[in-house]
CSV table of C-alpha atoms and ligand atoms in Angstrom, one decimal:
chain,number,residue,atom,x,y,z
A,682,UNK,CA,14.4,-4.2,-36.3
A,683,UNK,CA,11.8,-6.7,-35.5
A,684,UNK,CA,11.4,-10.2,-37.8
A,685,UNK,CA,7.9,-9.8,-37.5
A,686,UNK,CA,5.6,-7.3,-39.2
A,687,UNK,CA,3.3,-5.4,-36.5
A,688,UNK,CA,0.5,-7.4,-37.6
A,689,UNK,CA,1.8,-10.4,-37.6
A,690,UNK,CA,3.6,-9.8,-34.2
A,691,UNK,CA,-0.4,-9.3,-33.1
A,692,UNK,CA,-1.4,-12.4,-34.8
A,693,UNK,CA,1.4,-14.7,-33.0
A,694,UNK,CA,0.4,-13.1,-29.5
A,695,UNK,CA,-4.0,-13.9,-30.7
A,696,UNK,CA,-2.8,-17.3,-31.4
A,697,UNK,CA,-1.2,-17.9,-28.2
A,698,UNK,CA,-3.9,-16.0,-26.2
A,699,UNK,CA,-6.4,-18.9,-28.4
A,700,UNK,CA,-4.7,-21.8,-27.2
A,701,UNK,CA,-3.9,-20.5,-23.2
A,702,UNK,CA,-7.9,-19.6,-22.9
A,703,UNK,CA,-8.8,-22.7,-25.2
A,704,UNK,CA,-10.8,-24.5,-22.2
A,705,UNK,CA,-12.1,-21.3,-20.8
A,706,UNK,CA,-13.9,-19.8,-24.0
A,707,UNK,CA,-14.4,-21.4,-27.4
A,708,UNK,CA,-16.1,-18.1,-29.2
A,709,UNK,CA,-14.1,-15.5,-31.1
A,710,UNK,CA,-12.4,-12.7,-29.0
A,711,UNK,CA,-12.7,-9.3,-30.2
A,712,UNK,CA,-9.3,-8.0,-31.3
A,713,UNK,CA,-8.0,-4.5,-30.9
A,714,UNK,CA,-5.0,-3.5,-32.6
A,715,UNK,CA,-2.9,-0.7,-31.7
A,716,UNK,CA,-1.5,2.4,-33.9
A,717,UNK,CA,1.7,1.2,-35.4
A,718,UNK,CA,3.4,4.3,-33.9
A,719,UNK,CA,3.2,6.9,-31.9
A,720,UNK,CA,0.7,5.5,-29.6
A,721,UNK,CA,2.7,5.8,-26.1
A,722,UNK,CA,1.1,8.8,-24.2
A,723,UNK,CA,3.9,8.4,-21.6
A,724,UNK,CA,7.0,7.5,-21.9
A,725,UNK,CA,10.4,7.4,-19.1
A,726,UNK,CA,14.1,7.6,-20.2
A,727,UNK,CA,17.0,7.6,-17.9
A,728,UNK,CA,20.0,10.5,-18.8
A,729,UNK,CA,23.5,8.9,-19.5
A,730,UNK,CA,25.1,10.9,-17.0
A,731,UNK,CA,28.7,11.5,-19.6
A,732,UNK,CA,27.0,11.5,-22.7
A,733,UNK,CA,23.2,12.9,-21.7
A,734,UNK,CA,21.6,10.7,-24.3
A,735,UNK,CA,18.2,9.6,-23.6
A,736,UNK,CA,18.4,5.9,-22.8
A,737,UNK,CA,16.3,2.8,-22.2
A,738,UNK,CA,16.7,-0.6,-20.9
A,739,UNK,CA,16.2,-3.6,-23.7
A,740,UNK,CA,14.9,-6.8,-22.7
A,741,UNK,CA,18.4,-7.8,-21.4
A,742,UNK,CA,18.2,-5.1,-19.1
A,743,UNK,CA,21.2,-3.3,-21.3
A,744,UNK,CA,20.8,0.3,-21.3
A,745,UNK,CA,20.6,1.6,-25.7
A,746,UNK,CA,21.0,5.0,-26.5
A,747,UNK,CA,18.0,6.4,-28.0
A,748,UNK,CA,18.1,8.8,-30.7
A,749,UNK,CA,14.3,8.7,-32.5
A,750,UNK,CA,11.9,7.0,-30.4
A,751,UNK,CA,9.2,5.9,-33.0
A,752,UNK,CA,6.3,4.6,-30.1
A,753,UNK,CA,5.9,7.6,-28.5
A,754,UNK,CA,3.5,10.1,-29.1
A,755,UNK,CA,3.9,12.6,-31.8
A,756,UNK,CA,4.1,15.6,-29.4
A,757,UNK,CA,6.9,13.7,-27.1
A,758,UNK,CA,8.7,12.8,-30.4
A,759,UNK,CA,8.8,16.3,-31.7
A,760,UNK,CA,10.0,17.6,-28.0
A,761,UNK,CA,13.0,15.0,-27.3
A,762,UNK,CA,15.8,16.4,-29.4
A,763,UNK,CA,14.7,20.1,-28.4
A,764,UNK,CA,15.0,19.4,-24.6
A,765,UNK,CA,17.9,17.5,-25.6
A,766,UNK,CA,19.9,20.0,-26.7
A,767,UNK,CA,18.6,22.0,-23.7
A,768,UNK,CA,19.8,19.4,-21.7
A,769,UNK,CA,23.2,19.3,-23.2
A,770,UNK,CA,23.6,23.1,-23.1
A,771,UNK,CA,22.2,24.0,-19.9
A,772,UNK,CA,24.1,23.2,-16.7
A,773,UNK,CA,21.2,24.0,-14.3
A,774,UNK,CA,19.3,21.4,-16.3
A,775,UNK,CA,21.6,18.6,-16.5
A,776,UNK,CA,23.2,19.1,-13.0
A,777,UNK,CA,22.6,15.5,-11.7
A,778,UNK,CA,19.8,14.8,-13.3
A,779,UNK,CA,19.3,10.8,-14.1
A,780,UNK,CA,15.8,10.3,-15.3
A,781,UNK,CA,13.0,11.9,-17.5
A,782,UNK,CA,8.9,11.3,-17.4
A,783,UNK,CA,7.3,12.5,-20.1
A,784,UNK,CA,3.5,12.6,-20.2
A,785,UNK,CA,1.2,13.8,-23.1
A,786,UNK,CA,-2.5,14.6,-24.0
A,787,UNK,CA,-4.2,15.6,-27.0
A,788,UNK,CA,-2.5,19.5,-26.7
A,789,UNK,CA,0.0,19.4,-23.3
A,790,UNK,CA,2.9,17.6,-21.9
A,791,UNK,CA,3.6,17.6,-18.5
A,792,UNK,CA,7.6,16.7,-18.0
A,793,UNK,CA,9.0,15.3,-14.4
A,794,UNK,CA,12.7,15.6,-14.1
A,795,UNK,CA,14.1,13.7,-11.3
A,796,UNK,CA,17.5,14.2,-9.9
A,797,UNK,CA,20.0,13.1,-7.4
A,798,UNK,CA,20.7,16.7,-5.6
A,799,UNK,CA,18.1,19.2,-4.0
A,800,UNK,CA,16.6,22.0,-6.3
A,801,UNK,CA,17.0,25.3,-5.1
A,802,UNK,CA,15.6,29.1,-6.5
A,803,UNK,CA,18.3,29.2,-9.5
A,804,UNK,CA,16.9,25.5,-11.0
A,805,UNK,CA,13.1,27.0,-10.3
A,806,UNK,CA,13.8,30.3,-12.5
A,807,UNK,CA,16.0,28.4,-15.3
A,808,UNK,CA,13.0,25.7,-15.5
A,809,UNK,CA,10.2,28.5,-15.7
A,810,UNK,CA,11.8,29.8,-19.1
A,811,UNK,CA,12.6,26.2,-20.2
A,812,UNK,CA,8.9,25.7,-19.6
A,813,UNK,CA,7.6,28.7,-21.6
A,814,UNK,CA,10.3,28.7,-24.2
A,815,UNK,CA,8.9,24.5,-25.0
A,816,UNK,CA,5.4,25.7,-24.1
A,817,UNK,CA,5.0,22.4,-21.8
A,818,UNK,CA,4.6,22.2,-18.1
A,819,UNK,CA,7.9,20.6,-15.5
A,820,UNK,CA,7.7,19.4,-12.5
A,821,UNK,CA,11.0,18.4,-10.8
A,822,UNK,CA,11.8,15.6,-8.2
A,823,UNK,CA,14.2,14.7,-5.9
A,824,UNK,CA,14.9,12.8,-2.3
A,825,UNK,CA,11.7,14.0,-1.1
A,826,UNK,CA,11.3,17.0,-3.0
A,827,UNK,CA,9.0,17.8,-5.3
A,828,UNK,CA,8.4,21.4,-7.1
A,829,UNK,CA,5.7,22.2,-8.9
A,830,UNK,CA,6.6,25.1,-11.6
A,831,UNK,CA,2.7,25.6,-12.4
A,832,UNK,CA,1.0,22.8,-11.9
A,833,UNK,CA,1.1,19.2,-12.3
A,834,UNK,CA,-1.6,17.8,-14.4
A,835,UNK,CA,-2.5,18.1,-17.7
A,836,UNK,CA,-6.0,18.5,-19.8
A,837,UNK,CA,-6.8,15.1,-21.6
A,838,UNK,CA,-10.3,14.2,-24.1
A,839,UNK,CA,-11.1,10.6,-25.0
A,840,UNK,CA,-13.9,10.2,-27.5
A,841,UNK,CA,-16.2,7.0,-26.4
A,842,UNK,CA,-19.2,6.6,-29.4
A,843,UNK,CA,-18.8,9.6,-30.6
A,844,UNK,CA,-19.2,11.6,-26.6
A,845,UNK,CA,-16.3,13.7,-25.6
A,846,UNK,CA,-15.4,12.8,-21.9
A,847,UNK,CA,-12.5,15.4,-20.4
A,848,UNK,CA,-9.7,14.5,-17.7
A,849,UNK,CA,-7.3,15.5,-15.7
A,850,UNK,CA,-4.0,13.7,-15.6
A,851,UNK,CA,-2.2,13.4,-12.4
A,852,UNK,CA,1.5,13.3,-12.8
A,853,UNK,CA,2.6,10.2,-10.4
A,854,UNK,CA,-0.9,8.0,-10.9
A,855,UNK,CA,-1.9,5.4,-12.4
A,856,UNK,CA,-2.5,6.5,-16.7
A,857,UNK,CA,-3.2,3.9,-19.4
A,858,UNK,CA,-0.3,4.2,-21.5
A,859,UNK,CA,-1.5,4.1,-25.4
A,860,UNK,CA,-4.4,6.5,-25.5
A,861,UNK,CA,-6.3,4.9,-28.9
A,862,UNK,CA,-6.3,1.4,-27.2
A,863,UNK,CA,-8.0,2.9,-23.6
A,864,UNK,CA,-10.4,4.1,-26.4
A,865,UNK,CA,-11.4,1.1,-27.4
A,866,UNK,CA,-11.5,-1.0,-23.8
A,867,UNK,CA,-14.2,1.2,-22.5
A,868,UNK,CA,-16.3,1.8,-25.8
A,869,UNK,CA,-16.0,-2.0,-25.8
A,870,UNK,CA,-17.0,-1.8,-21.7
A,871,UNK,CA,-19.6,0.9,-22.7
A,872,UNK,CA,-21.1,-1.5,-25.4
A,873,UNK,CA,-21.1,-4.7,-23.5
A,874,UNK,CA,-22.4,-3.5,-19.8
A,875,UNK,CA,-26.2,-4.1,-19.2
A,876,UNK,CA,-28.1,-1.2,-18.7
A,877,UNK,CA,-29.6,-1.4,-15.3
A,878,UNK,CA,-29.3,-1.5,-11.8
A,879,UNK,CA,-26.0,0.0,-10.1
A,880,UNK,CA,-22.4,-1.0,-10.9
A,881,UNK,CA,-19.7,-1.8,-8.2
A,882,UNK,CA,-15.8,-0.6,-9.7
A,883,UNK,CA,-13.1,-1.9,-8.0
A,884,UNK,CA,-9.4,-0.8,-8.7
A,885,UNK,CA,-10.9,2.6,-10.7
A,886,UNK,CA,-7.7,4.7,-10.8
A,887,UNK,CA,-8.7,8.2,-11.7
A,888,UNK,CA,-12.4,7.2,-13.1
A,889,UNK,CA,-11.1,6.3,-16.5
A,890,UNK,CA,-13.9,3.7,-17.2
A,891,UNK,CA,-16.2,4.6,-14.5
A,892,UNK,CA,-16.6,8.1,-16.1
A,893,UNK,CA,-18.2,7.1,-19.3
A,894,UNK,CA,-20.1,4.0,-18.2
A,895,UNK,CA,-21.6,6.0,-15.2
A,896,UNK,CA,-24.7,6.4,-17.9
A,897,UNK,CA,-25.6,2.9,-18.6
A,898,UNK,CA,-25.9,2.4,-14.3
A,899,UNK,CA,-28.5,4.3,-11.9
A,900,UNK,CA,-25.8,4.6,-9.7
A,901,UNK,CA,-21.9,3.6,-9.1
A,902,UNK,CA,-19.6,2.8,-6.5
A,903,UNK,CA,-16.0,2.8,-7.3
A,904,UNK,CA,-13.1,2.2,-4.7
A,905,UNK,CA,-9.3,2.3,-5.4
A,906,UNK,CA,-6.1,2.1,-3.4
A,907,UNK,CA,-4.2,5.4,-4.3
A,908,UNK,CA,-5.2,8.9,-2.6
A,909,UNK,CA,-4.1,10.0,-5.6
A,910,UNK,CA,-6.3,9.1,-8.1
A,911,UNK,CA,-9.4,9.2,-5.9
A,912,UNK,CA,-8.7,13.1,-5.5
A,913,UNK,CA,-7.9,13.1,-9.4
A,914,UNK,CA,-10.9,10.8,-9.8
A,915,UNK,CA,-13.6,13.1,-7.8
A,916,UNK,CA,-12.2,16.1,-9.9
A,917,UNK,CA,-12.8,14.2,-13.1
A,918,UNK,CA,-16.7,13.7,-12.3
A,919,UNK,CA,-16.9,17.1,-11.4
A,920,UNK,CA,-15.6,18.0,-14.8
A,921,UNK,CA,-17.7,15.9,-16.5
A,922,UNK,CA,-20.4,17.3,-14.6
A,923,UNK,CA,-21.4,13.3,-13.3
A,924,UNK,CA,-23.6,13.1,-10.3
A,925,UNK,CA,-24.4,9.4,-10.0
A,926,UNK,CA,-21.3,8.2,-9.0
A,927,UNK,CA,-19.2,7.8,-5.7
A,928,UNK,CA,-15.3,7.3,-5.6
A,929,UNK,CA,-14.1,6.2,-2.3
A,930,UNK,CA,-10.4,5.1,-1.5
A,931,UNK,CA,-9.9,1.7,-0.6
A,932,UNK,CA,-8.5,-1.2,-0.9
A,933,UNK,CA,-10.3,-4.6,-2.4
A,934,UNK,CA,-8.8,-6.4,0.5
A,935,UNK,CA,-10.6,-3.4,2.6
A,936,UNK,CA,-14.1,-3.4,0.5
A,937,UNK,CA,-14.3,-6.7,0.5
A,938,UNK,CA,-14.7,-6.8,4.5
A,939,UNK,CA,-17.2,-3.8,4.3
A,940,UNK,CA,-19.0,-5.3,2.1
A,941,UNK,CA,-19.0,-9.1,4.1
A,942,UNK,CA,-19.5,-6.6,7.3
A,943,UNK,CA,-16.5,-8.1,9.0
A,944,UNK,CA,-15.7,-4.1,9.3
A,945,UNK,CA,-17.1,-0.9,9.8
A,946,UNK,CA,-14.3,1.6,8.1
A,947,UNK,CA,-15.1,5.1,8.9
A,948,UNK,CA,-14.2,6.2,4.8
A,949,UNK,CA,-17.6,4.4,4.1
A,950,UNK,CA,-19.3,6.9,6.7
A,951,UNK,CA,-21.3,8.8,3.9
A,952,UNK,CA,-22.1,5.7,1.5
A,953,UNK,CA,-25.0,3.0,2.7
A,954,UNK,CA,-24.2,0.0,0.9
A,955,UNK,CA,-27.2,-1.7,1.4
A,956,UNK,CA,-29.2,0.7,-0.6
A,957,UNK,CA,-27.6,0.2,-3.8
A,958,UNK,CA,-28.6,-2.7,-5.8
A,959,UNK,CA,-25.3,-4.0,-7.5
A,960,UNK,CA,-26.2,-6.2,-10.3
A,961,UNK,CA,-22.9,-5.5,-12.1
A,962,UNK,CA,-19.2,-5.7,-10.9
A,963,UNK,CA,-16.3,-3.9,-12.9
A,964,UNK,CA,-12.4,-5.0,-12.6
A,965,UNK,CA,-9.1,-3.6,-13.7
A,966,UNK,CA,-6.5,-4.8,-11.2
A,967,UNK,CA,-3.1,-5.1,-11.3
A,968,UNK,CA,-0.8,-7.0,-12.8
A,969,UNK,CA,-1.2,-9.9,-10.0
A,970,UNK,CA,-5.0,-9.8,-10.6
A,971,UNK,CA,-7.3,-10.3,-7.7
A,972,UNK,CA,-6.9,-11.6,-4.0
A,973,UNK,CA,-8.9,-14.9,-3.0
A,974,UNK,CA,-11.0,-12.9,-0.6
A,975,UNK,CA,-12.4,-10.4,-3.4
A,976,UNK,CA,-13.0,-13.4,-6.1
A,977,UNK,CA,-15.2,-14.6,-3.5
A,978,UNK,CA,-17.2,-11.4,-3.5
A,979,UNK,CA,-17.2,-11.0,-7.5
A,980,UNK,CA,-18.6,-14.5,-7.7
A,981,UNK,CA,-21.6,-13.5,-6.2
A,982,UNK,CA,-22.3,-10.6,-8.7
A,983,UNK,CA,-24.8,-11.4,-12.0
A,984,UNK,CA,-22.6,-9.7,-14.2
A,985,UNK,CA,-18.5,-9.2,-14.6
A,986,UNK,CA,-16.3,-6.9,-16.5
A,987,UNK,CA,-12.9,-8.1,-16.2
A,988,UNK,CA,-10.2,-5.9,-17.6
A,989,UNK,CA,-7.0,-7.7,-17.6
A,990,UNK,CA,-2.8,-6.5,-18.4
A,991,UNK,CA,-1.7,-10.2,-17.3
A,992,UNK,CA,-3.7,-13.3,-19.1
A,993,UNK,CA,-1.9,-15.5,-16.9
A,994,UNK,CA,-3.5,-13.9,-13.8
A,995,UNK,CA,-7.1,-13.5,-15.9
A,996,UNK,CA,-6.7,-16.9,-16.4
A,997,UNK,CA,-6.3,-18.3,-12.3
A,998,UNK,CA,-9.3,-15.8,-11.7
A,999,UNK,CA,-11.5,-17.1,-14.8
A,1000,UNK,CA,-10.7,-20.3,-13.6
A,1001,UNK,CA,-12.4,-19.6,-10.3
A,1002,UNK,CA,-15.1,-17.5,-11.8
A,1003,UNK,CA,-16.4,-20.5,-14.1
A,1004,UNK,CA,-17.5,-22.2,-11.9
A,1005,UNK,CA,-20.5,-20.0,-11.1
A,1006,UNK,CA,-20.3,-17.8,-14.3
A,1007,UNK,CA,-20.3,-18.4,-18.4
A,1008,UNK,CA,-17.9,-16.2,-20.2
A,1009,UNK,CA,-20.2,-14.3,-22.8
A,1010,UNK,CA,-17.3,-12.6,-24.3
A,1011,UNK,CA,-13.8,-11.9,-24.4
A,1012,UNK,CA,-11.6,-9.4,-26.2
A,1013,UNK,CA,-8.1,-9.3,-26.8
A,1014,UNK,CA,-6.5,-5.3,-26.6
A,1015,UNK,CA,-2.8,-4.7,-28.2
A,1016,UNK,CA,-2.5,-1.5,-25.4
A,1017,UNK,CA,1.8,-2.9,-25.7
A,1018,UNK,CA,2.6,-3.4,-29.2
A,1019,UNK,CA,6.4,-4.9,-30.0
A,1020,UNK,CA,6.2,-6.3,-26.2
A,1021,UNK,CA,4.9,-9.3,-24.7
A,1022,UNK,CA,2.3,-7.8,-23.1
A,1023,UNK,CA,-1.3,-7.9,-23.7
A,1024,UNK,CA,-4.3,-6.8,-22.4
A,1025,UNK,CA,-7.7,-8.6,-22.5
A,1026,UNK,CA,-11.1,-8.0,-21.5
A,1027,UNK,CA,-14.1,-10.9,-20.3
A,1028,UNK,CA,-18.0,-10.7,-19.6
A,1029,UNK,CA,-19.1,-13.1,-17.4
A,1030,UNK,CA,-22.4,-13.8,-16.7
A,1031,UNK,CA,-23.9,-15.8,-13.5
A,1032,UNK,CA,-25.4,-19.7,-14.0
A,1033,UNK,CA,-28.5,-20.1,-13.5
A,1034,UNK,CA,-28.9,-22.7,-10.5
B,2553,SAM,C1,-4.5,-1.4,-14.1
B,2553,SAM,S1,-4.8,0.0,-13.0
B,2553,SAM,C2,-6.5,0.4,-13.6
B,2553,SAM,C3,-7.0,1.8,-13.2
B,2553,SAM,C4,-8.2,2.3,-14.0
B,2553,SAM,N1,-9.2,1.3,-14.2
B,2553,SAM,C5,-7.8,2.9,-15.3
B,2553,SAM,O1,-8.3,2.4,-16.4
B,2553,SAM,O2,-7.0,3.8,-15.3
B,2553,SAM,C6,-5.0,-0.8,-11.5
B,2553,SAM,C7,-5.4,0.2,-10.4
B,2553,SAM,O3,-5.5,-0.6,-9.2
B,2553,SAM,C8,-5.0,0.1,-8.1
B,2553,SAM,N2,-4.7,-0.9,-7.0
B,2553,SAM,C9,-3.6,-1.7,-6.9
B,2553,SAM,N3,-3.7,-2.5,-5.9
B,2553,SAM,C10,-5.0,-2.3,-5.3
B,2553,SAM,C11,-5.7,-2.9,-4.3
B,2553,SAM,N4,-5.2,-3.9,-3.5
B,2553,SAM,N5,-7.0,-2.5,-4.1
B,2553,SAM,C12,-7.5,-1.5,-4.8
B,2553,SAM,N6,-6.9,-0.9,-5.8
B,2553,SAM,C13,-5.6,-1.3,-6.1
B,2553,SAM,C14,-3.8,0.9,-8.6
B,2553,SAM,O4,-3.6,2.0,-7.8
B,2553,SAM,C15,-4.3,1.2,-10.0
B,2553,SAM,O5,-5.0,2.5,-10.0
């Protein structure tokens, strides 16, 4: 039990977020708050290897046994104590297996069981009836193995001002984890980019933002670190049926230097950069924010779109960023409810000389 309401869990972290950005912005942020429940679209447990309870570590790093798991999403809820059971029945299943992934989407769940022995033919044909019997696709891991029963993504919708934009979810990439809240950062994005001129993305994952804004740009360049989602991303505009956008994978570090010409990279082959006339710059990057290198090269964009899972690295970067740009806005997202975590959103806009 919590001694704090959800809501006024969400104040306490809005008051704190008010005094850390006090010097940075003095407007009001926009606040998103999250479902109560049910509002984790993924979700990892690791399998107590005596009792084959579904556990968790706490903040102490204790492993709990978990018996209802109230966050996650109502279609994960509803499967846990059926594989459970499964689990505790079926010796093919359980043999050495240590650790769970569940991932969810409007109507699928995709569920990565990893273990600590090689899977062979008999664990293939048991987990083909598991996956029919639960009606959910499996995928299952181990020292590098990895066996795909059908396949390994599943069909997700988000709904951004009333448009229905479809994805594919890669198992093993990056996926923001509480589904309404991703709503709301990019119908906030959508909302708050200008409508002109081409937009520069930079840490793009699988085209989760760039997909819907690609209509308020002419044209878009997004780059990203992970193979991964740049295959999954390029699927995800062909699904969409987008044509005015490129996804190429690299890193900042990397793009920065194509973009400063310091190097030619042979990825960028197909893409003339100095043809597109970026007057907007979007970033989502991890938790450590952005290098010094890049900051350079977003200072010398009109427009910013920040999105941010650490304030305290939003805040070394703003830092930087005021000195040639005015925060216009800033939002604060509850995408990790009952946690620490936040994640916020800024619009920066360039000084004028
Ligand atoms: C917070 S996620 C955001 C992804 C995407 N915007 C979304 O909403 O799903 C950060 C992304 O940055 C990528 N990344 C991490 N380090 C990077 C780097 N140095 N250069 C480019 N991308 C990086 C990760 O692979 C991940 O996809």
């Amino acid at each position: 039990m919590f001694e704090h309401s959800y809501e006024e869990q969400l104040r306490l972290k809005e008051e704190e977020i008010n005094q850390d950005f006090d010097d940075l912005f003095s407007g009001d942020k926009d606040v998103f708050p999250s479902l109560e429940e049910n509002f984790r679209i993924r979700a990892e447990f690791k399998i107590g290897s005596l009792s084959q309870n579904y556990l968790m570590m706490d903040f102490d790093k204790n492993f709990l046994d978990i018996d209802v798991c109230h966050i996650v999403d109502k279609k994960i809820l509803a499967l846990m104590p059926l594989l459970n059971l499964e689990i505790k029945n079926n010796d093919i299943l359980k043999n050495k297996l240590f650790r769970l992934e569940f991932l969810t989407s409007r109507d699928e769940i995709l569920l990565t069981l990893i273990y600590h022995r090689k899977l062979d033919k008999e664990w293939e044909d048991e987990m083909k009836s598991l996956s029919e019997k639960l009606n959910i696709y499996i995928i299952g891991r181990s020292r590098k193995q990895k066996v795909i029963l059908s396949r390994d993504y599943i069909n997700e919708s988000l709904f951004i001002n009333g448009n229905e934009y479809k994805y594919f979810l890669q198992e093993n990439t990056f996926i923001q984890p509480n589904r309404h809240i991703n709503e709301k950062i990019i119908s906030w994005l959508v909302d708050n980019a200008p409508n002109k001129d081409d937009l520069l993305e930079l840490y793009c994952g699988h085209g989760n933002l760039t997909i819907p804004l690609a209509k308020n740009f002419n044209r878009v360049l997004a780059t990203e670190i992970s193979k991964g989602s740049i295959a999954n991303a390029k699927k995800n505009l062909e699904l969409n049926n987008i044509k005015n956008v490129s996804f190429v994978k690299m890193s900042s570090e990397e793009f920065t230097q194509a973009m400063n010409k310091q190097r030619e990279f042979f990825r960028l082959k197909d893409v003339s950069l100095d043809e597109y006339n970026f007057s907007t710059i979007l970033i989502d990057p991890p938790r450590a924010g952005v290098d010094e290198k890049t900051i350079k090269l977003i200072s010398k964009f009109e427009n910013i779109m920040y999105i941010s899972c650490s304030p305290k690295s939003l805040k070394r970067d703003l830092l930087s960023l005021s000195k040639t740009h005015s925060i216009k806005k800033m939002a604060i997202f509850d995408q990790f409810p009952y946690t620490k975590h936040i994640e916020m959103g800024a619009i920066l806009k360039i000084k004028p000389d």
